[in-house]
């Protein structure tokens, strides 16, 4: 039972962090692509 609770807590913490990182990285990647296209 404790393992299940720990897993849920880890998921609740890691998912938002991964989402924020992915969003920030995605934005940088998109901006870089647009900059390359305009040159």
PDB file of C-alpha atoms in Angstrom, residues 19-37:
ATOM      1  CA  UNK A  19       5.263  19.273 -18.524  1.00  0.00           C
ATOM      2  CA  UNK A  20       6.859  22.634 -17.655  1.00  0.00           C
ATOM      3  CA  UNK A  21      10.267  21.489 -18.929  1.00  0.00           C
ATOM      4  CA  UNK A  22       8.743  20.141 -22.124  1.00  0.00           C
ATOM      5  CA  UNK A  23       6.822  23.369 -22.694  1.00  0.00           C
ATOM      6  CA  UNK A  24       9.909  25.550 -22.135  1.00  0.00           C
ATOM      7  CA  UNK A  25      12.072  23.323 -24.349  1.00  0.00           C
ATOM      8  CA  UNK A  26       9.389  23.152 -27.038  1.00  0.00           C
ATOM      9  CA  UNK A  27       9.063  26.946 -27.118  1.00  0.00           C
ATOM     10  CA  UNK A  28      12.835  27.374 -27.492  1.00  0.00           C
ATOM     11  CA  UNK A  29      12.901  24.762 -30.268  1.00  0.00           C
ATOM     12  CA  UNK A  30      10.007  26.438 -32.117  1.00  0.00           C
ATOM     13  CA  UNK A  31      11.604  29.890 -31.802  1.00  0.00           C
ATOM     14  CA  UNK A  32      14.911  28.515 -33.082  1.00  0.00           C
ATOM     15  CA  UNK A  33      13.153  26.947 -36.077  1.00  0.00           C
ATOM     16  CA  UNK A  34      11.397  30.215 -36.933  1.00  0.00           C
ATOM     17  CA  UNK A  35      14.648  32.177 -36.597  1.00  0.00           C
ATOM     18  CA  UNK A  36      16.399  29.751 -38.955  1.00  0.00           C
ATOM     19  CA  UNK A  37      13.573  30.008 -41.492  1.00  0.00           C
TER      20      UNK A  37
END
